[in-house]
mmCIF file of C-alpha atoms in Angstrom:
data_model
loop_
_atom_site.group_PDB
_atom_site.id
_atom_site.type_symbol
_atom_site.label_atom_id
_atom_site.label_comp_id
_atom_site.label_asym_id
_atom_site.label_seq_id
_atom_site.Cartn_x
_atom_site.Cartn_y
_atom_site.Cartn_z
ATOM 1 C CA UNK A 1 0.000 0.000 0.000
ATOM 2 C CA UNK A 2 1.512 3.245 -1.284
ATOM 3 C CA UNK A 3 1.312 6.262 1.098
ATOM 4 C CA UNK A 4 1.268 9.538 -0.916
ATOM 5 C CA UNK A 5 1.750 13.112 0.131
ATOM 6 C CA UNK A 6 2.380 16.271 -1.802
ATOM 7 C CA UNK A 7 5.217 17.283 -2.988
ATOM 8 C CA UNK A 8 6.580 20.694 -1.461
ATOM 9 C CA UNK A 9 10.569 22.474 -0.431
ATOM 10 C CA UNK A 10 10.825 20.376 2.270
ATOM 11 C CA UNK A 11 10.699 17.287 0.587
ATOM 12 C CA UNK A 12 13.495 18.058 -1.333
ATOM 13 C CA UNK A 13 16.643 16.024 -0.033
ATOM 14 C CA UNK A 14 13.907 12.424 0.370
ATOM 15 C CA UNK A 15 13.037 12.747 -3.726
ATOM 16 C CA UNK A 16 16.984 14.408 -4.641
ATOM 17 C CA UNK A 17 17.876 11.026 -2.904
ATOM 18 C CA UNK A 18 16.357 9.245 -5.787
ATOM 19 C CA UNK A 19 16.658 11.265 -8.916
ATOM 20 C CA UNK A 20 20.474 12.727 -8.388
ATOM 21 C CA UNK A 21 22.007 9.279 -8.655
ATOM 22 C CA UNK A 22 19.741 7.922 -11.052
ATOM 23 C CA UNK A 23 20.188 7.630 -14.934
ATOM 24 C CA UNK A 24 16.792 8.871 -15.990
ATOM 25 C CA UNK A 25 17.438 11.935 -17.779
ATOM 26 C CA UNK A 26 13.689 13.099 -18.572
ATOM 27 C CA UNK A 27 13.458 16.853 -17.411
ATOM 28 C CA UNK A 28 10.121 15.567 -15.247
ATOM 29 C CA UNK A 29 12.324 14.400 -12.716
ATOM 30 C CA UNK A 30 13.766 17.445 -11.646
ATOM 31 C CA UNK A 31 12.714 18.278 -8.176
ATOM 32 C CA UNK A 32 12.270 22.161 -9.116
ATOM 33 C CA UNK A 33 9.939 20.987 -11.764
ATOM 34 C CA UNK A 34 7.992 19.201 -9.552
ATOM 35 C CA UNK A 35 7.389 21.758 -6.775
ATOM 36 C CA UNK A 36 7.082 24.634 -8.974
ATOM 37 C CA UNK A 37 3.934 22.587 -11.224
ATOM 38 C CA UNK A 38 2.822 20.572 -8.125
ATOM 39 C CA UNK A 39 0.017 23.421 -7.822
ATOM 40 C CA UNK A 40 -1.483 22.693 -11.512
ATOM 41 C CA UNK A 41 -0.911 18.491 -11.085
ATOM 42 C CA UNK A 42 -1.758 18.068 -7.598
ATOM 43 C CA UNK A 43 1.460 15.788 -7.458
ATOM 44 C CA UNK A 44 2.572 13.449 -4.673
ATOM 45 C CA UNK A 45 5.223 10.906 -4.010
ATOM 46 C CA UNK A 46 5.674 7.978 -1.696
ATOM 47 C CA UNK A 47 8.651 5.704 -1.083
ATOM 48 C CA UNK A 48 8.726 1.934 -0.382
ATOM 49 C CA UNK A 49 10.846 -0.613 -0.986
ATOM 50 C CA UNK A 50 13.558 0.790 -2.400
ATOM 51 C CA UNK A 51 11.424 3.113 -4.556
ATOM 52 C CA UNK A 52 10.242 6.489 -5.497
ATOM 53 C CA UNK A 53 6.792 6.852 -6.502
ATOM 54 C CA UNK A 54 5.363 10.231 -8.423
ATOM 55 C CA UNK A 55 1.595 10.424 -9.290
ATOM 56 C CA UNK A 56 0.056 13.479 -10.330
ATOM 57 C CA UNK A 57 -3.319 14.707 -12.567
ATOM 58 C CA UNK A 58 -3.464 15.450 -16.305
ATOM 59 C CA UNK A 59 -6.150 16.308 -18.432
ATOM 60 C CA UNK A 60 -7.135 13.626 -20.900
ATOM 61 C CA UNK A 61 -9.984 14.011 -24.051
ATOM 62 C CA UNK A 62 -11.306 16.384 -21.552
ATOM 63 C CA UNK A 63 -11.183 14.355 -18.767
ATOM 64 C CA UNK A 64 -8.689 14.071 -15.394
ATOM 65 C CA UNK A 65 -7.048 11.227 -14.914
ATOM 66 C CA UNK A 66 -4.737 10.177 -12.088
ATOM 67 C CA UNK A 67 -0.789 9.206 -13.766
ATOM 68 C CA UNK A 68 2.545 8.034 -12.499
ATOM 69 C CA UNK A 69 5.908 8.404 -13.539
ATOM 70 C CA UNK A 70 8.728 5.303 -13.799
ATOM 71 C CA UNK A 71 9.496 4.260 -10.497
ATOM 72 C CA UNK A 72 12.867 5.436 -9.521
ATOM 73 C CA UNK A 73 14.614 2.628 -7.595
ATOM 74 C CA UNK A 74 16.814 -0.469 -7.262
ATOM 75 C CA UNK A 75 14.000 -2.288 -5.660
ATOM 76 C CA UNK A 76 11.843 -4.820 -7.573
ATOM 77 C CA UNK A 77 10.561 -3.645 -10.567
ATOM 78 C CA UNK A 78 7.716 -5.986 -11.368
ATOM 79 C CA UNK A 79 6.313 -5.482 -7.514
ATOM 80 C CA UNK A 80 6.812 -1.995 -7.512
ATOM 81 C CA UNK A 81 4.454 -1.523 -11.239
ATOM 82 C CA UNK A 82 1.932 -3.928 -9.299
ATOM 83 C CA UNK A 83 2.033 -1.873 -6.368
ATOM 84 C CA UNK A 84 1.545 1.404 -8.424
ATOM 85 C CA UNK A 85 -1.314 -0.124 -10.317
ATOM 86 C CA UNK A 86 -3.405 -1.437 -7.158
ATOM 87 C CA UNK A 87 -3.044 2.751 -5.982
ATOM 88 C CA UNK A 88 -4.422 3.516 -9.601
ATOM 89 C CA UNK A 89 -7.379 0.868 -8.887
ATOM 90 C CA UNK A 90 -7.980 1.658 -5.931
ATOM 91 C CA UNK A 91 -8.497 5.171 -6.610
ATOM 92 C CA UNK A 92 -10.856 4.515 -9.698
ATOM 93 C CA UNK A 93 -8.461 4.782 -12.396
ATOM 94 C CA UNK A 94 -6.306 2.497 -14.866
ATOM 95 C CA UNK A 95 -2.816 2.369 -14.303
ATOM 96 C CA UNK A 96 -0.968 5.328 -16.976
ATOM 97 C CA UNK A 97 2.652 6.070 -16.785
ATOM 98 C CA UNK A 98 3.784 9.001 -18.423
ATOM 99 C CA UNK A 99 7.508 9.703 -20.072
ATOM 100 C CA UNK A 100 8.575 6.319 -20.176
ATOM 101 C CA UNK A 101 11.668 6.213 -22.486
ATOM 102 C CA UNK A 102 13.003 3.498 -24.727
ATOM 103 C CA UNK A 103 14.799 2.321 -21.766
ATOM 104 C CA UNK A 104 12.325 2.498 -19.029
ATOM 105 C CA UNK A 105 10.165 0.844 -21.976
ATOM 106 C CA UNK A 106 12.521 -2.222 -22.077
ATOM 107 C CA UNK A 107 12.703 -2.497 -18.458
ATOM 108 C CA UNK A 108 8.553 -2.445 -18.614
ATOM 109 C CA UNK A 109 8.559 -4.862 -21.430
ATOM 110 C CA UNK A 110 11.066 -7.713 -19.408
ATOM 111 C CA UNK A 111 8.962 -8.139 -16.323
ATOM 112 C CA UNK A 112 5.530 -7.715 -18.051
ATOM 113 C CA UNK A 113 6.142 -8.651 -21.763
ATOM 114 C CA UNK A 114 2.992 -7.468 -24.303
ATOM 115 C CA UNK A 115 0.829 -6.366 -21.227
ATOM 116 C CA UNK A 116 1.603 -2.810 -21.967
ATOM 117 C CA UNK A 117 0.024 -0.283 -24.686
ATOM 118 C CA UNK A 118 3.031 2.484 -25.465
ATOM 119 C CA UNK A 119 1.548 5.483 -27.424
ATOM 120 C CA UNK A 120 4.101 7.970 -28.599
ATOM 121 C CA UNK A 121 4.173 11.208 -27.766
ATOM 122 C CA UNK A 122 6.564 13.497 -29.839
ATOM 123 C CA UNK A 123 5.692 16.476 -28.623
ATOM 124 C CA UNK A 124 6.984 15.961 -25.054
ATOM 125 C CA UNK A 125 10.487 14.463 -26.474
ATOM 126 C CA UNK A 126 12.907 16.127 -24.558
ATOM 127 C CA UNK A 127 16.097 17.687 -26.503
ATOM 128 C CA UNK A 128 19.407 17.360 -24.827
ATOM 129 C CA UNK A 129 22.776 18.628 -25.631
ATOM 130 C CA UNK A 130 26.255 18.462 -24.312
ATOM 131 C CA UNK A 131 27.087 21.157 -22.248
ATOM 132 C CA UNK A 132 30.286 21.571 -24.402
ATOM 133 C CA UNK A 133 28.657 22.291 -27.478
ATOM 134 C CA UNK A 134 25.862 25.038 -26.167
ATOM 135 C CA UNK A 135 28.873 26.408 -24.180
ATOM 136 C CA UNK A 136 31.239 26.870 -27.028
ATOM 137 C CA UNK A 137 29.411 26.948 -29.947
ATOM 138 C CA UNK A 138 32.197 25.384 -32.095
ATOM 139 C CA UNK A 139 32.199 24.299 -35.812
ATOM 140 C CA UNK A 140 29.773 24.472 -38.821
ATOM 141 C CA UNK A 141 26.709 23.674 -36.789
ATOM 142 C CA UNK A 142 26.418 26.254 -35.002
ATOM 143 C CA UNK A 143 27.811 28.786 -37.418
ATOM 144 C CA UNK A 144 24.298 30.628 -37.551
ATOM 145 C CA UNK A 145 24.234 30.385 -33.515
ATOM 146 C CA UNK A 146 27.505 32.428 -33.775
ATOM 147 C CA UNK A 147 26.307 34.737 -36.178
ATOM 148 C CA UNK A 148 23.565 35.991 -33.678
ATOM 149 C CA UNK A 149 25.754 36.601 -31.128
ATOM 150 C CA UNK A 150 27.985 38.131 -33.070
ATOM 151 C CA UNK A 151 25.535 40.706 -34.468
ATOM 152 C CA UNK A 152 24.164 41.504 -31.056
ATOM 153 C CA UNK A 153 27.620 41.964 -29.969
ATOM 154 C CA UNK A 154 28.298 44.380 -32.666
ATOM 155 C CA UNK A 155 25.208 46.565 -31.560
ATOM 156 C CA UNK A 156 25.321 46.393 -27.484
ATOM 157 C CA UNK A 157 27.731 45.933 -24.571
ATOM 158 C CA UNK A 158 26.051 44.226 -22.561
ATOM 159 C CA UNK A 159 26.795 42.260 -18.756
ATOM 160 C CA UNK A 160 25.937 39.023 -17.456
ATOM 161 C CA UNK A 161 24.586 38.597 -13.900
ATOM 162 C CA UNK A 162 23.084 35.491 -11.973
ATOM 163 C CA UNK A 163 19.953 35.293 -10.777
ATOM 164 C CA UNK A 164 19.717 36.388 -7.083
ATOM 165 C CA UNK A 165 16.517 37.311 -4.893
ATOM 166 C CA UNK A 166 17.233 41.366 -5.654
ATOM 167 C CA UNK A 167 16.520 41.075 -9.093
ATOM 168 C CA UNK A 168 13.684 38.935 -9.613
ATOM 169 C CA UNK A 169 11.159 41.915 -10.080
ATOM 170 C CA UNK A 170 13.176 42.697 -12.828
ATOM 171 C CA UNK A 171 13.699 39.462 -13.975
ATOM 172 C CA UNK A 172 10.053 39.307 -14.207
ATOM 173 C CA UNK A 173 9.298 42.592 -16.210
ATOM 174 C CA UNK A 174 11.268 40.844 -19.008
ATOM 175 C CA UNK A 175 8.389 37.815 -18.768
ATOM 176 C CA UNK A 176 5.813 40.270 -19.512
ATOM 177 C CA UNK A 177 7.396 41.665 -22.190
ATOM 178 C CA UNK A 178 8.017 38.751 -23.338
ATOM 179 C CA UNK A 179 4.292 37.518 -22.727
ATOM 180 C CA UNK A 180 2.752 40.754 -24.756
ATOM 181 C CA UNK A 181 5.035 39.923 -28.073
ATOM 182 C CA UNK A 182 3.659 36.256 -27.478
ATOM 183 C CA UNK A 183 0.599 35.687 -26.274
ATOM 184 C CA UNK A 184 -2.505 35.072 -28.318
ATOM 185 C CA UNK A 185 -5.922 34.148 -26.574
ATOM 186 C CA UNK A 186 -5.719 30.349 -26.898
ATOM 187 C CA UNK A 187 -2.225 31.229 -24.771
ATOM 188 C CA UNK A 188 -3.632 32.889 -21.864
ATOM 189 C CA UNK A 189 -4.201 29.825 -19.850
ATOM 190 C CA UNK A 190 -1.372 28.183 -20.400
ATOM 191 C CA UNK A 191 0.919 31.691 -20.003
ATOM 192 C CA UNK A 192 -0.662 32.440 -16.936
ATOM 193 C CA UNK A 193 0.251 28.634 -15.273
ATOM 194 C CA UNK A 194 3.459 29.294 -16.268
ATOM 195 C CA UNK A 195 3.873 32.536 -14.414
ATOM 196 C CA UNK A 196 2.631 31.088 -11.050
ATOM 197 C CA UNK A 197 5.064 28.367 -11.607
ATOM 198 C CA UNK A 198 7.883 30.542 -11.859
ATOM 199 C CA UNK A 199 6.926 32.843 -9.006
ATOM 200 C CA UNK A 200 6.826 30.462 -6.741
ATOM 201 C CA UNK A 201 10.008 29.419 -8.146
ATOM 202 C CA UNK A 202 11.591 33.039 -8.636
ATOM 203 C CA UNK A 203 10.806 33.430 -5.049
ATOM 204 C CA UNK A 204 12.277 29.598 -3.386
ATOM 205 C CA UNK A 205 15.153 29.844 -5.827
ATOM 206 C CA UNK A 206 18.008 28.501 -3.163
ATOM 207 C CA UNK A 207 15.577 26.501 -1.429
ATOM 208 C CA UNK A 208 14.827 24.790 -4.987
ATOM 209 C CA UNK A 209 18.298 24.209 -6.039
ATOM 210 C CA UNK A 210 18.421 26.513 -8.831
ATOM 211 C CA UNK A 211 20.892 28.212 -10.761
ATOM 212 C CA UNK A 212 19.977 31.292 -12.850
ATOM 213 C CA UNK A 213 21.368 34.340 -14.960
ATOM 214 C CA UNK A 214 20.519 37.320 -17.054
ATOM 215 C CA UNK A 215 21.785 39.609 -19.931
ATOM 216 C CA UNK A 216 22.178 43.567 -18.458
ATOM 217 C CA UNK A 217 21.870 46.496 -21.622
ATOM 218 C CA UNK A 218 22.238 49.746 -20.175
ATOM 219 C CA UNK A 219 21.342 48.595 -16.898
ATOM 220 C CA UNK A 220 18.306 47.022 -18.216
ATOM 221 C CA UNK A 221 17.651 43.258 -17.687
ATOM 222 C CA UNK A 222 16.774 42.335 -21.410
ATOM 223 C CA UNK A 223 16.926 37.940 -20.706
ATOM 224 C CA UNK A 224 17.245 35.640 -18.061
ATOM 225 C CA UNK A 225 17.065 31.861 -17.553
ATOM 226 C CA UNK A 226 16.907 29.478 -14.699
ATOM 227 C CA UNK A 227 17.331 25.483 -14.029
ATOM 228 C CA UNK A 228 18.206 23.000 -12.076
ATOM 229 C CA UNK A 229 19.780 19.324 -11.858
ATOM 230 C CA UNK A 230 18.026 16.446 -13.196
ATOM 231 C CA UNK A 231 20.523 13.490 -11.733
ATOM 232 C CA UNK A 232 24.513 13.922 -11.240
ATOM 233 C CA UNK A 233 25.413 14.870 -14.985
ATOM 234 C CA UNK A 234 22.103 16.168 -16.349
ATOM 235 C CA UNK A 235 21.126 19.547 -15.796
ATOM 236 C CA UNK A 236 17.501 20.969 -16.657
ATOM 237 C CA UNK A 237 16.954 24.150 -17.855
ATOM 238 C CA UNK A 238 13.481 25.021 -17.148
ATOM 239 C CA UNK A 239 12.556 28.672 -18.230
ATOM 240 C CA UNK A 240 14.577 31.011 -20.920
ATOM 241 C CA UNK A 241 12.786 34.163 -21.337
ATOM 242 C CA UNK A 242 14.036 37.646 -23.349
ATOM 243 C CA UNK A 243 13.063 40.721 -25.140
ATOM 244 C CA UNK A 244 12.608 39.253 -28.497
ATOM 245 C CA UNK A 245 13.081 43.309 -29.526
ATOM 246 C CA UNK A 246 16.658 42.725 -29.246
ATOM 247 C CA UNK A 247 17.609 40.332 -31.936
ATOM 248 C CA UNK A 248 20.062 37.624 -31.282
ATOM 249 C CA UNK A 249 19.505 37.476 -27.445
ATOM 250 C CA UNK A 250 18.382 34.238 -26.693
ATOM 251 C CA UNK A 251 22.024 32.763 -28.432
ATOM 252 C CA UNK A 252 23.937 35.105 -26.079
ATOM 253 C CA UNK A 253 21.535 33.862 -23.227
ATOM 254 C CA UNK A 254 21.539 30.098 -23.977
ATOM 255 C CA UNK A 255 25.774 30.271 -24.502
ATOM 256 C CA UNK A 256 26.041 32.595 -21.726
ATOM 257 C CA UNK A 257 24.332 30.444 -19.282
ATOM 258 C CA UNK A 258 25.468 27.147 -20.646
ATOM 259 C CA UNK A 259 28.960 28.454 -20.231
ATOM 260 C CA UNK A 260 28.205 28.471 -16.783
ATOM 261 C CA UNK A 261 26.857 25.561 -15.453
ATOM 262 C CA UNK A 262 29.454 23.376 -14.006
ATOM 263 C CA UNK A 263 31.380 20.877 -15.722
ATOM 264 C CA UNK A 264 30.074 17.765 -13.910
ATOM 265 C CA UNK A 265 27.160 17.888 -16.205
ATOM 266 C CA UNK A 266 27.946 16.398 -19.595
ATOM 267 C CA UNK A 267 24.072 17.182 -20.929
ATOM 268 C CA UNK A 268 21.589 19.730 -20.485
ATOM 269 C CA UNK A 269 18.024 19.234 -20.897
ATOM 270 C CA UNK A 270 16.172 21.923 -22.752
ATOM 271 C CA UNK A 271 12.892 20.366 -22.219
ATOM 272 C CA UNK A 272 9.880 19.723 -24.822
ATOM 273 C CA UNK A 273 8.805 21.886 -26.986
ATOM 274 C CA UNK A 274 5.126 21.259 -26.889
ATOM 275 C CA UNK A 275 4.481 20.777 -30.730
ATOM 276 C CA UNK A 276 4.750 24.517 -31.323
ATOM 277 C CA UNK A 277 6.946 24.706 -34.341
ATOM 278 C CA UNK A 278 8.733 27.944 -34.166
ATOM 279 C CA UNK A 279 9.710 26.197 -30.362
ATOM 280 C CA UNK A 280 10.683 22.971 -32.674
ATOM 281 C CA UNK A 281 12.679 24.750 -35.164
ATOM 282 C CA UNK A 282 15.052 26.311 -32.305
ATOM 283 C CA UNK A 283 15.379 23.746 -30.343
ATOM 284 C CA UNK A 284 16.424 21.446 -33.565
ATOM 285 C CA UNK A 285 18.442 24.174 -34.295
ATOM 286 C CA UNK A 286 20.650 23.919 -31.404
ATOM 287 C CA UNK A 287 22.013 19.832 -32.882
ATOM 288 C CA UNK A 288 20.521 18.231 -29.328
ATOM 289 C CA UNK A 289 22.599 14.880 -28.984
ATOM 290 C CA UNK A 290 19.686 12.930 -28.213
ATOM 291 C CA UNK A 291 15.911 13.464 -28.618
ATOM 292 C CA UNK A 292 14.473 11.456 -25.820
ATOM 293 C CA UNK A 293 11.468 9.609 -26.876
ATOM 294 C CA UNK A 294 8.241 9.777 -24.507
ATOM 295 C CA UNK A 295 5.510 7.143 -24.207
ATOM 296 C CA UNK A 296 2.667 6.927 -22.563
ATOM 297 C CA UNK A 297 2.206 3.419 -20.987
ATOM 298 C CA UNK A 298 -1.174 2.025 -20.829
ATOM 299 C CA UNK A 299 -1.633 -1.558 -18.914
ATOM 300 C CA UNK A 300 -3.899 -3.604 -20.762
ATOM 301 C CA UNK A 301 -7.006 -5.060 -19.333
#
């Protein structure tokens, strides 16, 4: 019997516990991702048996329905699914697990072989990238990356700063800019779920783990960015925001920041991009080493 409770700061070091050593690189596991969304998913974990549990809410042909995540663990993999689908039962629901990767896949496939459904989902593929290439920008590839910068370069000086408590206000002027060259009215929901998450983010940034930093032109914060570890050589980055008025800024941004995160951290996770193809073309842009695949995992009756 699984024992859930909502996720919030203070449960922090019991989930890190899980996900820091762990190879699952999907940017859902990312504790600061969890918190910061808990409020729109109603998510909750539980640990047993060597396991990490993560359920949560999404919206489904217009309908909720209760999901979990891949177990994180060294426990028993085939008990722990079981376990996971009694909770789903037992709260009036069929068992769904969200972004499960080829791997996780594989692992679901050995202990219950063609007793899973896997529907793909491309628009939640994460993109990673080595932290080497966003950080240096080096060769043919990114020859149009380096053009940006060097363009911006040519028309402002500008300074780089990390993201500390004393600047968030203005950190969060460059959102709404950002929002009102953006938004359209089929955007407003989503937009606005995205600013609570970040407040509550902006405003628990050490408690959350996060790392952060923004572009200064003429004392004006123009772009700023913010993530936070996925496991011990993954790193997440979970918002990039600028004034699109100043063209070129989110290559100085995305090298800028990338340049900074520390070495241990061979990839970094730029998240989905949601099937919105301008979002697509960029992030294809940017040569990801991998595109993780996403499934959804349906148990068959």
């Amino acid at each position: 019997m699984l024992s859930f409770k909502p996720i919030t700061i203070e449960d922090r070091e019991a989930i890190r516990t899980f996900t820091l050593p762990g190879d699952l690189l999907n940017c859902d596991y990312a504790f600061a991702n969890m918190c910061s969304w808990s409020f729109l998913y109603e998510s909750e974990y539980a640990v047993t048996d060597g396991f990490l549990f993560l359920r949560f809410y999404v919206e489904e042909k217009g309908r909720r329905h209760l999901a979990y995540m891949f177990p994180v663990g060294s426990g028993d993999l085939k008990t722990a699914v079981e376990v996971m689908e009694n909770d789903a039962v037992s709260m009036g629901y069929s068992l769904l697990i969200l972004g499960v990767t080829p791997d996780s896949r594989d692992k679901l496939n050995a202990v219950f072989p063609d007793r899973f459904t896997y529907i793909t989902e491309r628009d939640y593929f994460d993109y990673i990238y080595l932290r080497e290439d966003l950080a240096g920008l080096k060769g043919k590839r990114f020859q149009a990356k380096r053009n940006h910068i060097n363009k911006f370069t040519a028309q402002y000086e500008y300074t780089y700063l990390p993201v500390t408590p004393d600047i968030i206000d203005r950190c969060m002027e460059v959102e709404r800019i950002w929002c009102r060259a953006n938004v359209n009215e089929s955007d407003e929901e989503a937009l606005a779920h995205e600013r609570r998450s970040m407040l509550f983010a902006m405003n628990r940034f050490d408690e959350l783990g996060l790392l952060g930093g923004a572009i200064v032109v003429d004392g004006k914060i123009i772009a700023f960015t913010y993530g936070s570890p996925i496991n011990r050589y993954t790193f997440g980055i979970h918002v990039e925001k600028a004034d699109v008025s100043y063209e070129g800024i989110f290559s100085v941004i995305n090298r800028e920041f990338a340049s900074r995160i520390p070495e241990q951290y061979t990839y970094i996770n730029r998240e989905e991009d949601l099937g919105l193809p301008g979002l697509r073309r960029s992030k294809l842009s940017y040569n990801p080493v991998i595109l993780l695949e996403k499934n959804a995992a349906v148990k068959r009756r």
